[in-house]
mmCIF file of N, CA and C in Angstrom:
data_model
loop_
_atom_site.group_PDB
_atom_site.id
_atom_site.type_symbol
_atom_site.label_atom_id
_atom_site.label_comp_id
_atom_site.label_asym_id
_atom_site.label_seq_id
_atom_site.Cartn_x
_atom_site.Cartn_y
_atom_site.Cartn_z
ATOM 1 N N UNK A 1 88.549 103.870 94.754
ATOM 2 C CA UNK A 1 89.417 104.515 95.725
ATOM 3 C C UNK A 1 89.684 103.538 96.867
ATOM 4 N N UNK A 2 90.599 103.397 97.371
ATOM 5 C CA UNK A 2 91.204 102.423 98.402
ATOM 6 C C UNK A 2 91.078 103.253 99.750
ATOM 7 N N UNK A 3 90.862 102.462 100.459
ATOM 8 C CA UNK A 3 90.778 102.966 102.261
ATOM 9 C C UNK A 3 92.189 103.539 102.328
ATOM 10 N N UNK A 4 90.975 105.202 103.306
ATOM 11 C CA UNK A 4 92.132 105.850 103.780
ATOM 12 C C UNK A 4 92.902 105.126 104.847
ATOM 13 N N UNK A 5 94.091 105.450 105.215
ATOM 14 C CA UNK A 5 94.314 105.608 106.636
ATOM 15 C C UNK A 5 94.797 106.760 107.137
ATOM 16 N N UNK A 6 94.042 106.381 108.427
ATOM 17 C CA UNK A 6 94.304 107.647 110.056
ATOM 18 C C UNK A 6 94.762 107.967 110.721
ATOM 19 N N UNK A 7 96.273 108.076 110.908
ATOM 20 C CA UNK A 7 96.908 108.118 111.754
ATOM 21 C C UNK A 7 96.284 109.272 113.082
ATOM 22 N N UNK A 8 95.657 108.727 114.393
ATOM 23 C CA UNK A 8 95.478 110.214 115.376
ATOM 24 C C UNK A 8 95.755 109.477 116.998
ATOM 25 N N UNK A 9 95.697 110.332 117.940
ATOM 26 C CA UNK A 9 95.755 110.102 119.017
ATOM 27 C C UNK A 9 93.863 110.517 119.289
ATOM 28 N N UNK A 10 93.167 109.628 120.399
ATOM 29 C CA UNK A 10 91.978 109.816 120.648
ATOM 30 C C UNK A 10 91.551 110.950 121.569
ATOM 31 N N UNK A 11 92.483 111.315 122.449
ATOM 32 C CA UNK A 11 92.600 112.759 123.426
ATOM 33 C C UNK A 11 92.539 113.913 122.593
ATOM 34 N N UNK A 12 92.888 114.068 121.248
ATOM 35 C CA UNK A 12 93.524 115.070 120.518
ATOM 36 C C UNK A 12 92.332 115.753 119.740
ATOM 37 N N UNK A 13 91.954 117.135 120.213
ATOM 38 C CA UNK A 13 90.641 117.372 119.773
ATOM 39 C C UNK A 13 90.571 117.777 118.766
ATOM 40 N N UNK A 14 92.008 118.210 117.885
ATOM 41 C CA UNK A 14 91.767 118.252 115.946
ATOM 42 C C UNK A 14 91.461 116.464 115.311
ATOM 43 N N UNK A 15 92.220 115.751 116.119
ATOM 44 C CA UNK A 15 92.065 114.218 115.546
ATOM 45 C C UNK A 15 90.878 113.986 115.430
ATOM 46 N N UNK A 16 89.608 114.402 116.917
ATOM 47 C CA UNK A 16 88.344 114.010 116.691
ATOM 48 C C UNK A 16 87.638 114.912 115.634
ATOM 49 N N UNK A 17 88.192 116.110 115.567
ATOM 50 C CA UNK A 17 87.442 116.906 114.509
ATOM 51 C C UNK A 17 87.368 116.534 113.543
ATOM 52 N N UNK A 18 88.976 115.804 112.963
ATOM 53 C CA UNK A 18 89.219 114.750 111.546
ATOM 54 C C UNK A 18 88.305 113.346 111.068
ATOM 55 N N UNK A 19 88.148 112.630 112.695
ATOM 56 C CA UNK A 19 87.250 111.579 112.883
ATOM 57 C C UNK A 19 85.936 112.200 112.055
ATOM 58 N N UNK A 20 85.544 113.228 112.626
ATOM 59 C CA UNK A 20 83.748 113.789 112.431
ATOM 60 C C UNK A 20 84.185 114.070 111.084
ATOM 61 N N UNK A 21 84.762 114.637 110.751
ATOM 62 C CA UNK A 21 84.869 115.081 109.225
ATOM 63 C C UNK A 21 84.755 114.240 107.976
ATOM 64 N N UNK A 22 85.930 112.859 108.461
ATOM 65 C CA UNK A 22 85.568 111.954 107.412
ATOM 66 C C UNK A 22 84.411 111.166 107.546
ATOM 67 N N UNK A 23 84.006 111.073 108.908
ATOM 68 C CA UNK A 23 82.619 110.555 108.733
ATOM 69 C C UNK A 23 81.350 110.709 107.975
ATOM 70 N N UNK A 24 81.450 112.610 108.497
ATOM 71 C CA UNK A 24 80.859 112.935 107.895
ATOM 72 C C UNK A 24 80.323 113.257 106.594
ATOM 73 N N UNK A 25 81.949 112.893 105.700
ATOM 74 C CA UNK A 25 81.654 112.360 104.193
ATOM 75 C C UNK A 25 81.501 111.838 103.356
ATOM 76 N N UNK A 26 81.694 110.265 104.496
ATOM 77 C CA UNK A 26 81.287 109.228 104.365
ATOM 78 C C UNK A 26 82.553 108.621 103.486
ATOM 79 N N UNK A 27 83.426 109.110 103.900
ATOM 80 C CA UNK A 27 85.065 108.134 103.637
ATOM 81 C C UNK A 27 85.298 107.062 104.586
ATOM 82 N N UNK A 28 85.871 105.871 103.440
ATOM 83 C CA UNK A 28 86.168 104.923 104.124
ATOM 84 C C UNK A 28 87.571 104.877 104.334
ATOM 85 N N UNK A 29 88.095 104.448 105.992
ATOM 86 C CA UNK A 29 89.275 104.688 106.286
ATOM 87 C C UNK A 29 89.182 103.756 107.232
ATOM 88 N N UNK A 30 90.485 103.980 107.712
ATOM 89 C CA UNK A 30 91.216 102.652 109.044
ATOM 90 C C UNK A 30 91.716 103.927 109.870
ATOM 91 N N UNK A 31 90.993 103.612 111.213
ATOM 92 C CA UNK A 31 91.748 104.508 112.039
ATOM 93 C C UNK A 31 92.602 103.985 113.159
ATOM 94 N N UNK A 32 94.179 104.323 112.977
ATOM 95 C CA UNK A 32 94.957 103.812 113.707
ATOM 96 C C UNK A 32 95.226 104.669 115.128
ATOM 97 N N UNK A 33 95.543 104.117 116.196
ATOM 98 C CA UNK A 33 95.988 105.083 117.500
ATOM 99 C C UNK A 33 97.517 105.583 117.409
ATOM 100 N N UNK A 34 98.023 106.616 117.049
ATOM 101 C CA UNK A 34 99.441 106.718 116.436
ATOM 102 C C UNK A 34 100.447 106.328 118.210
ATOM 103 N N UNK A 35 99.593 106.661 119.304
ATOM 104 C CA UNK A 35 100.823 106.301 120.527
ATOM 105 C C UNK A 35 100.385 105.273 120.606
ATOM 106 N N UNK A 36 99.768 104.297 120.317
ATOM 107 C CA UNK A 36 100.043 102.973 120.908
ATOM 108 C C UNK A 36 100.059 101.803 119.596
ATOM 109 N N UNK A 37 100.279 102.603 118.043
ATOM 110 C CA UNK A 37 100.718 101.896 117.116
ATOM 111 C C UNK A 37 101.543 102.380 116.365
ATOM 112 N N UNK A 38 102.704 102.919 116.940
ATOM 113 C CA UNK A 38 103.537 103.607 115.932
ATOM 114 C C UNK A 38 103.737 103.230 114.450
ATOM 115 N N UNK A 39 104.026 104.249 113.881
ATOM 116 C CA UNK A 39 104.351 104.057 112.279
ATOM 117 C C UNK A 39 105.670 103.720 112.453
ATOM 118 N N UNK A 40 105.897 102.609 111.349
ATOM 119 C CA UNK A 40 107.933 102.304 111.402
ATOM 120 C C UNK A 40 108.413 102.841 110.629
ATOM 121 N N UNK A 41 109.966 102.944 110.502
ATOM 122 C CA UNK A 41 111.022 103.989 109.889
ATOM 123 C C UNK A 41 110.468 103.537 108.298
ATOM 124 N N UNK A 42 110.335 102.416 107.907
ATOM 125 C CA UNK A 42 109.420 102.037 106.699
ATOM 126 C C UNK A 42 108.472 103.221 106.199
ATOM 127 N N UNK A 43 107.657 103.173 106.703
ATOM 128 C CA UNK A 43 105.833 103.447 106.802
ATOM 129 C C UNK A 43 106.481 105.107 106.995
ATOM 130 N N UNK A 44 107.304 105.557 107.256
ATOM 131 C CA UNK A 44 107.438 107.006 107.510
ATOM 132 C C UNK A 44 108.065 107.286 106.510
ATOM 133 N N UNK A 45 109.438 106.795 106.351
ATOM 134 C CA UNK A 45 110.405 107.595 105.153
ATOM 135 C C UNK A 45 109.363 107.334 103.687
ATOM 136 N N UNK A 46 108.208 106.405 103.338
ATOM 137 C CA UNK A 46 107.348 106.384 101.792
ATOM 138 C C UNK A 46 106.527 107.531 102.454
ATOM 139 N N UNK A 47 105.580 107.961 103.573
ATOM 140 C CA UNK A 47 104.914 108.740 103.272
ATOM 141 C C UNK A 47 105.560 110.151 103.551
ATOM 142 N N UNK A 48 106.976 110.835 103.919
ATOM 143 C CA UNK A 48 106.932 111.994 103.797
ATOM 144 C C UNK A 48 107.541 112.357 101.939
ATOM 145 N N UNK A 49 107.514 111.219 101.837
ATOM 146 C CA UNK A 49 108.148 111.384 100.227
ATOM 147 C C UNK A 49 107.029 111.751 99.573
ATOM 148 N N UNK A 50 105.697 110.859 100.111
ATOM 149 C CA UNK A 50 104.482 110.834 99.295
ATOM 150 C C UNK A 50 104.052 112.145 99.502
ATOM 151 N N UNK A 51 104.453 112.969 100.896
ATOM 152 C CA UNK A 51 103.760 114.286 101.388
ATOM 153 C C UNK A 51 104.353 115.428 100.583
ATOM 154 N N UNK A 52 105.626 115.060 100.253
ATOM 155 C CA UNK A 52 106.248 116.292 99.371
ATOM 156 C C UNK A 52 106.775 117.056 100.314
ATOM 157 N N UNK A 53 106.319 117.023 101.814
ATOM 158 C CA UNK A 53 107.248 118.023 102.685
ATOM 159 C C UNK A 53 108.456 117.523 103.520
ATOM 160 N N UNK A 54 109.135 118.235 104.297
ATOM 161 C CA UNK A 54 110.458 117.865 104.991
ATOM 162 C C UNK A 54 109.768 117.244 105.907
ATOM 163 N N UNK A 55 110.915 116.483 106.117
ATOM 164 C CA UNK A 55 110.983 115.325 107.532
ATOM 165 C C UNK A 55 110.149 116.107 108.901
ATOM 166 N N UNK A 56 110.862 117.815 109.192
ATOM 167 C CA UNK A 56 110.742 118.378 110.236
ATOM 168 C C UNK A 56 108.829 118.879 110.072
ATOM 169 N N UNK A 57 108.129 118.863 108.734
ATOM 170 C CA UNK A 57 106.863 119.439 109.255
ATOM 171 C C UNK A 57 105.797 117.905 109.884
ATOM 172 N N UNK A 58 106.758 116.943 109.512
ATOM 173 C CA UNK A 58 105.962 115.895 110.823
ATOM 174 C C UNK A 58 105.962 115.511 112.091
ATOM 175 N N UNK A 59 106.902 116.613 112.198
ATOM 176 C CA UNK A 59 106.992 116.984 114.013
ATOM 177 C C UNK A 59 106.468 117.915 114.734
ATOM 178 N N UNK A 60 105.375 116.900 115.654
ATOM 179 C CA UNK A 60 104.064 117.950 116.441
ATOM 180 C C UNK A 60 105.036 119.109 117.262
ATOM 181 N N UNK A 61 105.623 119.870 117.191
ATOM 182 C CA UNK A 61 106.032 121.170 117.555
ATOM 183 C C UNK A 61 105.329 122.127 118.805
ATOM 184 N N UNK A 62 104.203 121.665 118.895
ATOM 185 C CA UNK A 62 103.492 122.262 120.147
ATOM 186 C C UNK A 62 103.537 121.361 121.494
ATOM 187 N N UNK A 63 103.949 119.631 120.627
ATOM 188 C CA UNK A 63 103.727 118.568 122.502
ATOM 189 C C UNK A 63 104.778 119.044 122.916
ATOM 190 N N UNK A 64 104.179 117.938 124.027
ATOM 191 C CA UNK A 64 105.091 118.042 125.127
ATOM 192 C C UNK A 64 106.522 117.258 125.319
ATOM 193 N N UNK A 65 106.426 116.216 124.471
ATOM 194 C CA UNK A 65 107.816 115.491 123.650
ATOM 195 C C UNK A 65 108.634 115.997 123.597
ATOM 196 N N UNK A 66 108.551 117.196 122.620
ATOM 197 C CA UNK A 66 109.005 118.100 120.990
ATOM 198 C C UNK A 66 109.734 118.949 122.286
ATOM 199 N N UNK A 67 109.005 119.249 123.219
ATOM 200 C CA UNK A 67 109.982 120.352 124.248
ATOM 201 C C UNK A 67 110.763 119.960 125.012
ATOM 202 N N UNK A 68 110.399 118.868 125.444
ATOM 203 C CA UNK A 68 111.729 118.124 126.601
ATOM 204 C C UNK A 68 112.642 117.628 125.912
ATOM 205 N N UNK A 69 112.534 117.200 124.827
ATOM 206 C CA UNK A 69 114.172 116.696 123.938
ATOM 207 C C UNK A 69 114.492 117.954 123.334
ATOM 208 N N UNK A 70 113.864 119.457 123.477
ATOM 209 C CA UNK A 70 115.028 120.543 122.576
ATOM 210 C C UNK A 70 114.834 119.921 121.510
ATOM 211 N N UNK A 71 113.650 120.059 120.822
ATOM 212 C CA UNK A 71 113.793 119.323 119.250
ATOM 213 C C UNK A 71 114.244 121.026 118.550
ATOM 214 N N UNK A 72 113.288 121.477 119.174
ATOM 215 C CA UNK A 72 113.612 123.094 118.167
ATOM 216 C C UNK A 72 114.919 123.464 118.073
ATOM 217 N N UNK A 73 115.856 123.364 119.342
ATOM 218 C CA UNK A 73 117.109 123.255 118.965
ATOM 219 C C UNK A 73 118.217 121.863 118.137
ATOM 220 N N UNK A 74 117.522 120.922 118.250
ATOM 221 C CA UNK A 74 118.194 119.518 117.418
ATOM 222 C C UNK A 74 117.723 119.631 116.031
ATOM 223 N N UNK A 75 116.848 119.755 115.751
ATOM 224 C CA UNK A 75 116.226 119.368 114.364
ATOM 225 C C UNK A 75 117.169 119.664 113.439
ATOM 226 N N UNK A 76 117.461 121.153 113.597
ATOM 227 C CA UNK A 76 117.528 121.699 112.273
ATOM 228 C C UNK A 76 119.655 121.012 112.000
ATOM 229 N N UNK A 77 120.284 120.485 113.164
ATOM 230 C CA UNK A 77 121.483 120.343 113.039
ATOM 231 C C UNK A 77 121.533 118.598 112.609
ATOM 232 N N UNK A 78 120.211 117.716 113.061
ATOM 233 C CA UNK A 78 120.308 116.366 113.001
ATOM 234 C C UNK A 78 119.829 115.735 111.450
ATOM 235 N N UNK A 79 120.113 114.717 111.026
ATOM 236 C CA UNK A 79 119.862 114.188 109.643
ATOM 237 C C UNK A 79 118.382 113.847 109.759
ATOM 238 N N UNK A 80 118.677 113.589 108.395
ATOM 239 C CA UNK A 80 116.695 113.419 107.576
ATOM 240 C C UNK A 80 116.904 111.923 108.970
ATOM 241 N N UNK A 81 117.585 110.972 108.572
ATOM 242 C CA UNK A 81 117.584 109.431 108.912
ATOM 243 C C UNK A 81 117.457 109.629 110.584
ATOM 244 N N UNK A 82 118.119 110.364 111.524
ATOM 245 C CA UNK A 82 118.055 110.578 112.479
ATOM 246 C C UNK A 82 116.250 111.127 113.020
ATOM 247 N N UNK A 83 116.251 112.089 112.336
ATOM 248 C CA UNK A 83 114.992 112.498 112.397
ATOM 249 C C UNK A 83 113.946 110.965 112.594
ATOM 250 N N UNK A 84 113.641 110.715 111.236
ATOM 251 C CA UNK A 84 112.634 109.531 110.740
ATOM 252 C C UNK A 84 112.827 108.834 112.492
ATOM 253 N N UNK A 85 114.017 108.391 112.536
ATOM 254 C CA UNK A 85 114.156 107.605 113.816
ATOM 255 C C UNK A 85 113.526 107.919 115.560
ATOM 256 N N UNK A 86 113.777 109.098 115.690
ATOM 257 C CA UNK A 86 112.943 109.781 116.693
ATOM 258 C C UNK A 86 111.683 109.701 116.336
ATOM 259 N N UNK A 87 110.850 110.014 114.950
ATOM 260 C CA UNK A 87 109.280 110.047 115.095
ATOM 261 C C UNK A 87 108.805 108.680 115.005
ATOM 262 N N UNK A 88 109.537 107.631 114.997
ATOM 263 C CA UNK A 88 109.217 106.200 114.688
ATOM 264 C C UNK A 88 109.344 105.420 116.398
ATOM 265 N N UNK A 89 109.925 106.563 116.772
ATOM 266 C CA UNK A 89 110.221 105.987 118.026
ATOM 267 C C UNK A 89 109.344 106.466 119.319
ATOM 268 N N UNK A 90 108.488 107.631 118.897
ATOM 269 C CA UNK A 90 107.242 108.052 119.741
ATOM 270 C C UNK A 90 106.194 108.629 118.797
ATOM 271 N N UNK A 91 105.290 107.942 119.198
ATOM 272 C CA UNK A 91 104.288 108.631 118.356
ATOM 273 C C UNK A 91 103.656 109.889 118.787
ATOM 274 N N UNK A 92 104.111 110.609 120.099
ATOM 275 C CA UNK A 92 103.171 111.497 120.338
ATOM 276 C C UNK A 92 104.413 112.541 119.382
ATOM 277 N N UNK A 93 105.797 112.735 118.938
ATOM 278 C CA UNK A 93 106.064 113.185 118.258
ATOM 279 C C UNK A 93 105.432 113.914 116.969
ATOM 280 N N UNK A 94 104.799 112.981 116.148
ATOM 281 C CA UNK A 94 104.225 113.060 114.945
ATOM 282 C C UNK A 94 103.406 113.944 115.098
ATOM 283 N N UNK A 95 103.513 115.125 114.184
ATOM 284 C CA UNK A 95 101.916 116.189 114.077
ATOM 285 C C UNK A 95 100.754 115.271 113.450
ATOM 286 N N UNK A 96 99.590 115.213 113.985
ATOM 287 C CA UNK A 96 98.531 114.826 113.562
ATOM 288 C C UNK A 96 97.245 115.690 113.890
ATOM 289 N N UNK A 97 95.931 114.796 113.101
ATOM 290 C CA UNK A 97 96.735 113.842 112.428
ATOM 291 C C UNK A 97 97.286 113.539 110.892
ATOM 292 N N UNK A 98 97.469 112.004 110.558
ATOM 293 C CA UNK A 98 97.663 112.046 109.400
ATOM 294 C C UNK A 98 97.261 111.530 108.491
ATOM 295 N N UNK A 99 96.829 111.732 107.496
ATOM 296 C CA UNK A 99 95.899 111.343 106.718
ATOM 297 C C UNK A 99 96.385 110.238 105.028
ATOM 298 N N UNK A 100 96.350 109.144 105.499
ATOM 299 C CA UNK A 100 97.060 108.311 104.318
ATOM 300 C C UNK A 100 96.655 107.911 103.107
ATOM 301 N N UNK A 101 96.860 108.459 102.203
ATOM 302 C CA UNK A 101 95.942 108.128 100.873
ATOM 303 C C UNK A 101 96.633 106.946 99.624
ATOM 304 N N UNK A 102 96.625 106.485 98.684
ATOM 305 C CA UNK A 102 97.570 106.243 97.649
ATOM 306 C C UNK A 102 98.423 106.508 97.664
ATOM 307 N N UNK A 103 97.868 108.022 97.019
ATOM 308 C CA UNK A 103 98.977 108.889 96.521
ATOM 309 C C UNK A 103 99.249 110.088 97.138
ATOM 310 N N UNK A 104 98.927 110.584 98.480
ATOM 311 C CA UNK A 104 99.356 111.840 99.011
ATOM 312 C C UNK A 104 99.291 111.635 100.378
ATOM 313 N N UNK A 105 99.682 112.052 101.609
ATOM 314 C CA UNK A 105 100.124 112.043 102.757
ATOM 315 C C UNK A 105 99.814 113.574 103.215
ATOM 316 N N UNK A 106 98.630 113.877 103.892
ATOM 317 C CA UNK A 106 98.370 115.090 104.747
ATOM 318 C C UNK A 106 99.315 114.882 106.003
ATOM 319 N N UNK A 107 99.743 116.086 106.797
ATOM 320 C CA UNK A 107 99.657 116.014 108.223
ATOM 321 C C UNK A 107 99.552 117.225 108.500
ATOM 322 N N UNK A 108 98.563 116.526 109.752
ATOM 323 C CA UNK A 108 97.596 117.836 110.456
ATOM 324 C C UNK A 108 96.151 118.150 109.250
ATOM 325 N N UNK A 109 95.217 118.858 110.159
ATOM 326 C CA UNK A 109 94.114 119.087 109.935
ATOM 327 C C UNK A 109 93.730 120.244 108.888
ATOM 328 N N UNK A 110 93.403 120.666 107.992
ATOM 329 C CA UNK A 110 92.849 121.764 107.286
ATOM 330 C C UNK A 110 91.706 121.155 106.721
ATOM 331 N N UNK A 111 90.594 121.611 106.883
ATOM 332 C CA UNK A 111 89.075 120.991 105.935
ATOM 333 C C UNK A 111 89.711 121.312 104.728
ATOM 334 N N UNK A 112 90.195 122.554 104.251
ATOM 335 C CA UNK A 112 90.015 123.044 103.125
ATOM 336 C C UNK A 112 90.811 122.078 101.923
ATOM 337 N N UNK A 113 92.506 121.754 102.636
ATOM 338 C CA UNK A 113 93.004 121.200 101.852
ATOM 339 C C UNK A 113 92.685 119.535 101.849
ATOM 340 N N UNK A 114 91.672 118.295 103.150
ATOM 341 C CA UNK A 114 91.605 117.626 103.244
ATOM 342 C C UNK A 114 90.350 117.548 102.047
ATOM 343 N N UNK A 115 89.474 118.664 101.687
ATOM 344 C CA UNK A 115 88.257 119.007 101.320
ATOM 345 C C UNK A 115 88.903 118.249 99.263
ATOM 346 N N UNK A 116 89.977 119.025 99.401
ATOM 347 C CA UNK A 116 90.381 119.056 97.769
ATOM 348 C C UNK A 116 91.278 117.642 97.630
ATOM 349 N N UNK A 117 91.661 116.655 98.339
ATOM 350 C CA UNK A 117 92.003 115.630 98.440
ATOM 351 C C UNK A 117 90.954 114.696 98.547
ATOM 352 N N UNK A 118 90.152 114.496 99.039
ATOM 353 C CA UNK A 118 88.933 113.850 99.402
ATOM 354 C C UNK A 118 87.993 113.924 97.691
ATOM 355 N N UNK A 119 87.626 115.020 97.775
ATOM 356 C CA UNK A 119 87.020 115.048 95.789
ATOM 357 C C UNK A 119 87.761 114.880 95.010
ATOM 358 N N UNK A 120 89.025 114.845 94.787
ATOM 359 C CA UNK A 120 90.207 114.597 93.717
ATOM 360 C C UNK A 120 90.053 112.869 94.244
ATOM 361 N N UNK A 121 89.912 112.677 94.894
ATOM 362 C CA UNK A 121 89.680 111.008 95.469
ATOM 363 C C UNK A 121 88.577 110.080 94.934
ATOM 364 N N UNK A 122 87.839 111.080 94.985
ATOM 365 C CA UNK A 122 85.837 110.552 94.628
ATOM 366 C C UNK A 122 86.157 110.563 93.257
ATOM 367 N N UNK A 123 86.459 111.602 92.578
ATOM 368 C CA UNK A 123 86.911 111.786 91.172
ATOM 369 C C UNK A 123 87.303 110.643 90.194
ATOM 370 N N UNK A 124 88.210 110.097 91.393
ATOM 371 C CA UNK A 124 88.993 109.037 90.363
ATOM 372 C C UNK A 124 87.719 107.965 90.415
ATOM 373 N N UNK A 125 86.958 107.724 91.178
ATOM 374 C CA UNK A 125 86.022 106.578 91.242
ATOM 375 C C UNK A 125 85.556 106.053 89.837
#
């Protein structure tokens, strides 16, 4: 199995929960700071492909970003490409965190579903 990567912010108290979690299972990963290393329009448009979900569920929806640009009102009228471009362009945008594998792309926190990614991972060993 190849090192995860981490996309989180260090303030962000699901990110540290994610931190303790993979620690605690003793996954090896790279943990990146997503605001002060953004992901590029690259590195974004392969992993929401890899995630299987829309452009819009990688937008943190609760910051404080997401509310001063009216994303809730832009999103749904602006393109996939437009999109990618705004979350490449702030990282506190991005819901995290995110969790980079091979072959699958979490974002945001669930043990349960990080739980069945993580042993489908060990599996392949």
């Amino acid at each position: 199995m190849k090192e995860m990567l981490l996309l989180h912010y260090p303030l962000c108290g699901t990110c540290r929960k994610a931190l303790a979690y993979l620690k605690s299972k003793g996954v090896a990963f790279v943990a990146r700071n997503i605001k002060e290393d953004k992901p590029s329009y690259a590195e974004l448009q392969k992993w929401i492909l890899a995630s299987g979900l829309p452009v819009r569920k990688f937008f943190n929806t609760s910051g404080q970003v997401y509310r001063d640009l009216n994303l809730k009102e832009k999103l749904p009228i602006i393109s996939e490409e437009d999109a990618i471009q705004l979350l490449s362009g702030n990282g506190m945008l991005l819901k995290r965190p995110l969790l980079i594998t091979e072959h699958k792309v979490l974002a945001g926190f669930k043990e349960e579903t990080w739980d069945t990614l993580i042993n489908a991972a060990h599996a392949q060993k």
